[in-house]
């Protein structure tokens, strides 16, 4: 059994937020945040499937982390440290449970492997606890594809994807669609400024 470790703010911020799809596992990022929205869904599935030992407790812990995130900027550093330590202690006690139901066992195994990736968003306010913003950015494209039944040519599909990518990247940096396209067409300026 692992001893409880309390993490402090780390200078190496995660490079991504993952919802644990197999394609994301090949990403070379050394540190990454698990999408907690997907984990809440999986815990609820475990509860619905009959896991009364592990899934419910884990879901409550993840919800508590969301509540802490909302209050995080109002808390003193020492209070944040205490909350973080308590969160990891409670995580360790939940991981030490012995679920008997199949879904509870599967979730326990997952969180034992991903323990260090669950609460990294508390260390850096720029890290989101979920990847919902990325999924919402894709939503318009998915709706467009369903309504139009796809593209008739490869160049149309590629052009649409490039424009949506430029517009969405610009929007995240505070630019209008027009400004984003102008910046993308300017060989001197880039939407992907470093720093």
PDB file of C-alpha atoms in Angstrom:
ATOM      1  CA  UNK A   1       0.000   0.000   0.000  1.00  0.00           C
ATOM      2  CA  UNK A   2       1.239   3.461  -0.900  1.00  0.00           C
ATOM      3  CA  UNK A   3       1.837   5.963   1.850  1.00  0.00           C
ATOM      4  CA  UNK A   4      -0.091   9.211   1.684  1.00  0.00           C
ATOM      5  CA  UNK A   5       1.873  11.864  -0.167  1.00  0.00           C
ATOM      6  CA  UNK A   6       0.868  15.480  -0.139  1.00  0.00           C
ATOM      7  CA  UNK A   7       1.828  17.350  -3.293  1.00  0.00           C
ATOM      8  CA  UNK A   8       2.649  21.018  -3.430  1.00  0.00           C
ATOM      9  CA  UNK A   9       2.475  23.296  -6.453  1.00  0.00           C
ATOM     10  CA  UNK A  10       4.760  21.984  -9.158  1.00  0.00           C
ATOM     11  CA  UNK A  11       6.546  24.017 -11.783  1.00  0.00           C
ATOM     12  CA  UNK A  12       5.901  21.382 -14.444  1.00  0.00           C
ATOM     13  CA  UNK A  13       2.328  21.974 -15.532  1.00  0.00           C
ATOM     14  CA  UNK A  14       0.444  19.207 -17.289  1.00  0.00           C
ATOM     15  CA  UNK A  15       0.488  19.438 -21.036  1.00  0.00           C
ATOM     16  CA  UNK A  16      -3.029  18.094 -21.532  1.00  0.00           C
ATOM     17  CA  UNK A  17      -6.299  16.980 -20.000  1.00  0.00           C
ATOM     18  CA  UNK A  18      -7.079  13.379 -20.881  1.00  0.00           C
ATOM     19  CA  UNK A  19     -10.335  11.456 -20.955  1.00  0.00           C
ATOM     20  CA  UNK A  20      -8.268   8.234 -21.126  1.00  0.00           C
ATOM     21  CA  UNK A  21      -9.031   7.206 -24.708  1.00  0.00           C
ATOM     22  CA  UNK A  22      -6.480   4.727 -26.014  1.00  0.00           C
ATOM     23  CA  UNK A  23      -5.284   7.148 -28.712  1.00  0.00           C
ATOM     24  CA  UNK A  24      -4.306   9.654 -26.012  1.00  0.00           C
ATOM     25  CA  UNK A  25      -2.088   7.149 -24.230  1.00  0.00           C
ATOM     26  CA  UNK A  26       0.620   7.557 -26.880  1.00  0.00           C
ATOM     27  CA  UNK A  27       0.959  11.289 -26.107  1.00  0.00           C
ATOM     28  CA  UNK A  28       4.469  11.948 -24.739  1.00  0.00           C
ATOM     29  CA  UNK A  29       3.307  14.358 -22.009  1.00  0.00           C
ATOM     30  CA  UNK A  30       4.998  13.568 -18.714  1.00  0.00           C
ATOM     31  CA  UNK A  31       2.256  15.066 -16.552  1.00  0.00           C
ATOM     32  CA  UNK A  32      -1.418  15.299 -17.434  1.00  0.00           C
ATOM     33  CA  UNK A  33      -4.743  15.892 -15.737  1.00  0.00           C
ATOM     34  CA  UNK A  34      -7.476  13.274 -15.898  1.00  0.00           C
ATOM     35  CA  UNK A  35     -10.827  14.683 -17.068  1.00  0.00           C
ATOM     36  CA  UNK A  36     -12.905  14.507 -13.903  1.00  0.00           C
ATOM     37  CA  UNK A  37     -16.221  14.925 -15.732  1.00  0.00           C
ATOM     38  CA  UNK A  38     -15.621  11.575 -17.431  1.00  0.00           C
ATOM     39  CA  UNK A  39     -14.590  10.028 -14.111  1.00  0.00           C
ATOM     40  CA  UNK A  40     -17.782  11.245 -12.419  1.00  0.00           C
ATOM     41  CA  UNK A  41     -19.767   9.600 -15.205  1.00  0.00           C
ATOM     42  CA  UNK A  42     -17.864   6.339 -14.742  1.00  0.00           C
ATOM     43  CA  UNK A  43     -18.375   6.429 -10.974  1.00  0.00           C
ATOM     44  CA  UNK A  44     -22.105   6.973 -11.464  1.00  0.00           C
ATOM     45  CA  UNK A  45     -22.154   4.001 -13.818  1.00  0.00           C
ATOM     46  CA  UNK A  46     -20.468   1.924 -11.091  1.00  0.00           C
ATOM     47  CA  UNK A  47     -23.079   3.026  -8.564  1.00  0.00           C
ATOM     48  CA  UNK A  48     -25.901   2.190 -10.971  1.00  0.00           C
ATOM     49  CA  UNK A  49     -24.329  -1.213 -11.671  1.00  0.00           C
ATOM     50  CA  UNK A  50     -24.384  -2.087  -7.964  1.00  0.00           C
ATOM     51  CA  UNK A  51     -20.990  -1.109  -6.561  1.00  0.00           C
ATOM     52  CA  UNK A  52     -21.870   0.087  -3.064  1.00  0.00           C
ATOM     53  CA  UNK A  53     -18.324   0.083  -1.699  1.00  0.00           C
ATOM     54  CA  UNK A  54     -16.047   2.086  -3.990  1.00  0.00           C
ATOM     55  CA  UNK A  55     -17.833   4.128  -6.692  1.00  0.00           C
ATOM     56  CA  UNK A  56     -20.018   6.265  -4.419  1.00  0.00           C
ATOM     57  CA  UNK A  57     -17.145   7.285  -2.172  1.00  0.00           C
ATOM     58  CA  UNK A  58     -14.934   8.079  -5.140  1.00  0.00           C
ATOM     59  CA  UNK A  59     -17.675  10.173  -6.729  1.00  0.00           C
ATOM     60  CA  UNK A  60     -18.083  12.198  -3.505  1.00  0.00           C
ATOM     61  CA  UNK A  61     -14.325  12.809  -3.398  1.00  0.00           C
ATOM     62  CA  UNK A  62     -14.245  14.025  -7.012  1.00  0.00           C
ATOM     63  CA  UNK A  63     -17.207  16.334  -6.355  1.00  0.00           C
ATOM     64  CA  UNK A  64     -15.407  17.706  -3.298  1.00  0.00           C
ATOM     65  CA  UNK A  65     -12.391  18.473  -5.511  1.00  0.00           C
ATOM     66  CA  UNK A  66     -14.665  20.448  -7.873  1.00  0.00           C
ATOM     67  CA  UNK A  67     -16.024  22.469  -4.938  1.00  0.00           C
ATOM     68  CA  UNK A  68     -12.486  23.155  -3.716  1.00  0.00           C
ATOM     69  CA  UNK A  69     -11.525  24.359  -7.193  1.00  0.00           C
ATOM     70  CA  UNK A  70     -14.287  26.975  -7.118  1.00  0.00           C
ATOM     71  CA  UNK A  71     -13.050  28.286  -3.752  1.00  0.00           C
ATOM     72  CA  UNK A  72      -9.324  27.828  -4.467  1.00  0.00           C
ATOM     73  CA  UNK A  73      -8.457  31.445  -5.337  1.00  0.00           C
ATOM     74  CA  UNK A  74     -10.044  32.698  -2.108  1.00  0.00           C
ATOM     75  CA  UNK A  75      -7.992  30.400   0.134  1.00  0.00           C
ATOM     76  CA  UNK A  76      -4.633  31.084   1.740  1.00  0.00           C
ATOM     77  CA  UNK A  77      -1.668  28.969   0.637  1.00  0.00           C
ATOM     78  CA  UNK A  78      -1.520  27.148   3.979  1.00  0.00           C
ATOM     79  CA  UNK A  79      -5.243  26.319   3.758  1.00  0.00           C
ATOM     80  CA  UNK A  80      -4.803  25.065   0.192  1.00  0.00           C
ATOM     81  CA  UNK A  81      -1.975  22.824   1.351  1.00  0.00           C
ATOM     82  CA  UNK A  82      -4.126  21.377   4.150  1.00  0.00           C
ATOM     83  CA  UNK A  83      -7.061  20.753   1.798  1.00  0.00           C
ATOM     84  CA  UNK A  84      -4.771  19.121  -0.761  1.00  0.00           C
ATOM     85  CA  UNK A  85      -3.241  16.852   1.902  1.00  0.00           C
ATOM     86  CA  UNK A  86      -6.690  15.872   3.170  1.00  0.00           C
ATOM     87  CA  UNK A  87      -7.858  15.145  -0.368  1.00  0.00           C
ATOM     88  CA  UNK A  88      -4.931  12.772  -0.951  1.00  0.00           C
ATOM     89  CA  UNK A  89      -5.388  11.114   2.475  1.00  0.00           C
ATOM     90  CA  UNK A  90      -9.052  10.513   1.687  1.00  0.00           C
ATOM     91  CA  UNK A  91      -8.106   9.221  -1.759  1.00  0.00           C
ATOM     92  CA  UNK A  92      -5.700   6.742  -0.165  1.00  0.00           C
ATOM     93  CA  UNK A  93      -8.383   5.502   2.239  1.00  0.00           C
ATOM     94  CA  UNK A  94     -10.854   5.043  -0.642  1.00  0.00           C
ATOM     95  CA  UNK A  95      -8.243   3.209  -2.726  1.00  0.00           C
ATOM     96  CA  UNK A  96      -7.630   0.880   0.249  1.00  0.00           C
ATOM     97  CA  UNK A  97     -11.272  -0.314   0.180  1.00  0.00           C
ATOM     98  CA  UNK A  98     -12.073  -3.805  -1.073  1.00  0.00           C
ATOM     99  CA  UNK A  99     -14.865  -3.545  -3.630  1.00  0.00           C
ATOM    100  CA  UNK A 100     -16.505  -6.813  -4.608  1.00  0.00           C
ATOM    101  CA  UNK A 101     -18.448  -5.703  -7.665  1.00  0.00           C
ATOM    102  CA  UNK A 102     -16.757  -5.812 -11.091  1.00  0.00           C
ATOM    103  CA  UNK A 103     -17.145  -2.091 -11.913  1.00  0.00           C
ATOM    104  CA  UNK A 104     -15.825  -1.053  -8.511  1.00  0.00           C
ATOM    105  CA  UNK A 105     -12.771  -3.256  -8.988  1.00  0.00           C
ATOM    106  CA  UNK A 106     -12.165  -1.811 -12.463  1.00  0.00           C
ATOM    107  CA  UNK A 107     -12.397   1.778 -11.176  1.00  0.00           C
ATOM    108  CA  UNK A 108     -10.172   1.036  -8.188  1.00  0.00           C
ATOM    109  CA  UNK A 109      -7.506  -0.420 -10.485  1.00  0.00           C
ATOM    110  CA  UNK A 110      -7.736   2.642 -12.757  1.00  0.00           C
ATOM    111  CA  UNK A 111      -7.353   5.149  -9.907  1.00  0.00           C
ATOM    112  CA  UNK A 112      -4.475   3.240  -8.348  1.00  0.00           C
ATOM    113  CA  UNK A 113      -2.619   3.738 -11.635  1.00  0.00           C
ATOM    114  CA  UNK A 114      -3.757   7.363 -12.113  1.00  0.00           C
ATOM    115  CA  UNK A 115      -3.474   8.626  -8.539  1.00  0.00           C
ATOM    116  CA  UNK A 116      -0.966  11.381  -9.351  1.00  0.00           C
ATOM    117  CA  UNK A 117      -3.071  12.626 -12.288  1.00  0.00           C
ATOM    118  CA  UNK A 118      -6.379  13.172 -10.491  1.00  0.00           C
ATOM    119  CA  UNK A 119      -5.886  16.502  -8.727  1.00  0.00           C
ATOM    120  CA  UNK A 120      -3.146  18.334 -10.625  1.00  0.00           C
ATOM    121  CA  UNK A 121      -5.647  21.084 -11.479  1.00  0.00           C
ATOM    122  CA  UNK A 122      -5.475  22.233  -7.854  1.00  0.00           C
ATOM    123  CA  UNK A 123      -1.765  23.031  -8.238  1.00  0.00           C
ATOM    124  CA  UNK A 124      -2.160  25.335 -11.236  1.00  0.00           C
ATOM    125  CA  UNK A 125      -5.226  27.556 -11.795  1.00  0.00           C
ATOM    126  CA  UNK A 126      -4.658  27.494 -15.575  1.00  0.00           C
ATOM    127  CA  UNK A 127      -5.291  23.741 -15.704  1.00  0.00           C
ATOM    128  CA  UNK A 128      -8.954  22.833 -16.108  1.00  0.00           C
ATOM    129  CA  UNK A 129     -10.315  19.817 -14.212  1.00  0.00           C
ATOM    130  CA  UNK A 130     -12.166  18.669 -17.335  1.00  0.00           C
ATOM    131  CA  UNK A 131     -11.688  18.760 -21.082  1.00  0.00           C
ATOM    132  CA  UNK A 132     -15.257  19.982 -21.650  1.00  0.00           C
ATOM    133  CA  UNK A 133     -14.094  23.167 -23.387  1.00  0.00           C
ATOM    134  CA  UNK A 134     -12.297  21.085 -26.022  1.00  0.00           C
ATOM    135  CA  UNK A 135     -15.349  18.922 -26.549  1.00  0.00           C
ATOM    136  CA  UNK A 136     -17.590  21.992 -26.811  1.00  0.00           C
ATOM    137  CA  UNK A 137     -15.278  23.437 -29.460  1.00  0.00           C
ATOM    138  CA  UNK A 138     -15.803  20.273 -31.545  1.00  0.00           C
ATOM    139  CA  UNK A 139     -19.571  20.257 -31.040  1.00  0.00           C
ATOM    140  CA  UNK A 140     -20.318  22.758 -33.841  1.00  0.00           C
ATOM    141  CA  UNK A 141     -18.354  20.669 -36.334  1.00  0.00           C
ATOM    142  CA  UNK A 142     -20.120  17.469 -35.321  1.00  0.00           C
ATOM    143  CA  UNK A 143     -23.542  19.099 -35.666  1.00  0.00           C
ATOM    144  CA  UNK A 144     -22.563  20.525 -39.070  1.00  0.00           C
ATOM    145  CA  UNK A 145     -21.411  17.083 -40.243  1.00  0.00           C
ATOM    146  CA  UNK A 146     -24.659  15.436 -39.084  1.00  0.00           C
ATOM    147  CA  UNK A 147     -26.897  18.074 -40.681  1.00  0.00           C
ATOM    148  CA  UNK A 148     -25.079  18.106 -44.036  1.00  0.00           C
ATOM    149  CA  UNK A 149     -24.291  14.374 -44.034  1.00  0.00           C
ATOM    150  CA  UNK A 150     -20.580  15.103 -44.418  1.00  0.00           C
ATOM    151  CA  UNK A 151     -18.504  16.669 -47.174  1.00  0.00           C
ATOM    152  CA  UNK A 152     -18.555  15.746 -50.845  1.00  0.00           C
ATOM    153  CA  UNK A 153     -14.828  16.344 -51.358  1.00  0.00           C
ATOM    154  CA  UNK A 154     -11.654  15.850 -49.381  1.00  0.00           C
ATOM    155  CA  UNK A 155     -10.523  19.435 -49.954  1.00  0.00           C
ATOM    156  CA  UNK A 156     -13.836  20.737 -48.541  1.00  0.00           C
ATOM    157  CA  UNK A 157     -13.438  18.615 -45.425  1.00  0.00           C
ATOM    158  CA  UNK A 158      -9.817  19.705 -44.963  1.00  0.00           C
ATOM    159  CA  UNK A 159     -10.623  23.377 -45.580  1.00  0.00           C
ATOM    160  CA  UNK A 160     -13.486  23.312 -43.070  1.00  0.00           C
ATOM    161  CA  UNK A 161     -11.275  21.645 -40.437  1.00  0.00           C
ATOM    162  CA  UNK A 162      -8.480  24.193 -40.966  1.00  0.00           C
ATOM    163  CA  UNK A 163     -10.826  27.194 -40.698  1.00  0.00           C
ATOM    164  CA  UNK A 164     -12.562  25.824 -37.575  1.00  0.00           C
ATOM    165  CA  UNK A 165      -9.187  25.148 -35.976  1.00  0.00           C
ATOM    166  CA  UNK A 166      -7.975  28.689 -36.680  1.00  0.00           C
ATOM    167  CA  UNK A 167     -11.212  30.309 -35.480  1.00  0.00           C
ATOM    168  CA  UNK A 168     -11.415  28.203 -32.287  1.00  0.00           C
ATOM    169  CA  UNK A 169      -7.752  28.802 -31.422  1.00  0.00           C
ATOM    170  CA  UNK A 170      -8.203  32.537 -31.968  1.00  0.00           C
ATOM    171  CA  UNK A 171     -11.383  32.618 -29.878  1.00  0.00           C
ATOM    172  CA  UNK A 172      -9.535  31.058 -26.936  1.00  0.00           C
ATOM    173  CA  UNK A 173      -7.001  33.883 -27.188  1.00  0.00           C
ATOM    174  CA  UNK A 174      -9.653  36.611 -27.422  1.00  0.00           C
ATOM    175  CA  UNK A 175      -9.714  37.225 -31.187  1.00  0.00           C
ATOM    176  CA  UNK A 176     -12.754  37.418 -33.447  1.00  0.00           C
ATOM    177  CA  UNK A 177     -13.067  34.952 -36.327  1.00  0.00           C
ATOM    178  CA  UNK A 178     -11.979  37.640 -38.795  1.00  0.00           C
ATOM    179  CA  UNK A 179      -8.943  38.618 -36.691  1.00  0.00           C
ATOM    180  CA  UNK A 180      -7.974  34.946 -36.301  1.00  0.00           C
ATOM    181  CA  UNK A 181      -8.023  34.362 -40.052  1.00  0.00           C
ATOM    182  CA  UNK A 182      -6.020  37.557 -40.687  1.00  0.00           C
ATOM    183  CA  UNK A 183      -3.420  36.486 -38.144  1.00  0.00           C
ATOM    184  CA  UNK A 184      -3.232  32.990 -39.636  1.00  0.00           C
ATOM    185  CA  UNK A 185      -2.676  34.425 -43.119  1.00  0.00           C
ATOM    186  CA  UNK A 186       0.041  36.789 -41.871  1.00  0.00           C
ATOM    187  CA  UNK A 187       3.385  34.965 -42.161  1.00  0.00           C
ATOM    188  CA  UNK A 188       4.942  37.107 -39.396  1.00  0.00           C
ATOM    189  CA  UNK A 189       2.267  36.665 -36.692  1.00  0.00           C
ATOM    190  CA  UNK A 190       1.146  33.372 -35.211  1.00  0.00           C
ATOM    191  CA  UNK A 191      -1.851  32.304 -33.136  1.00  0.00           C
ATOM    192  CA  UNK A 192       0.423  29.989 -31.232  1.00  0.00           C
ATOM    193  CA  UNK A 193       2.577  32.600 -29.510  1.00  0.00           C
ATOM    194  CA  UNK A 194       4.915  31.193 -26.860  1.00  0.00           C
ATOM    195  CA  UNK A 195       4.581  33.208 -23.689  1.00  0.00           C
TER     196      UNK A 195
END
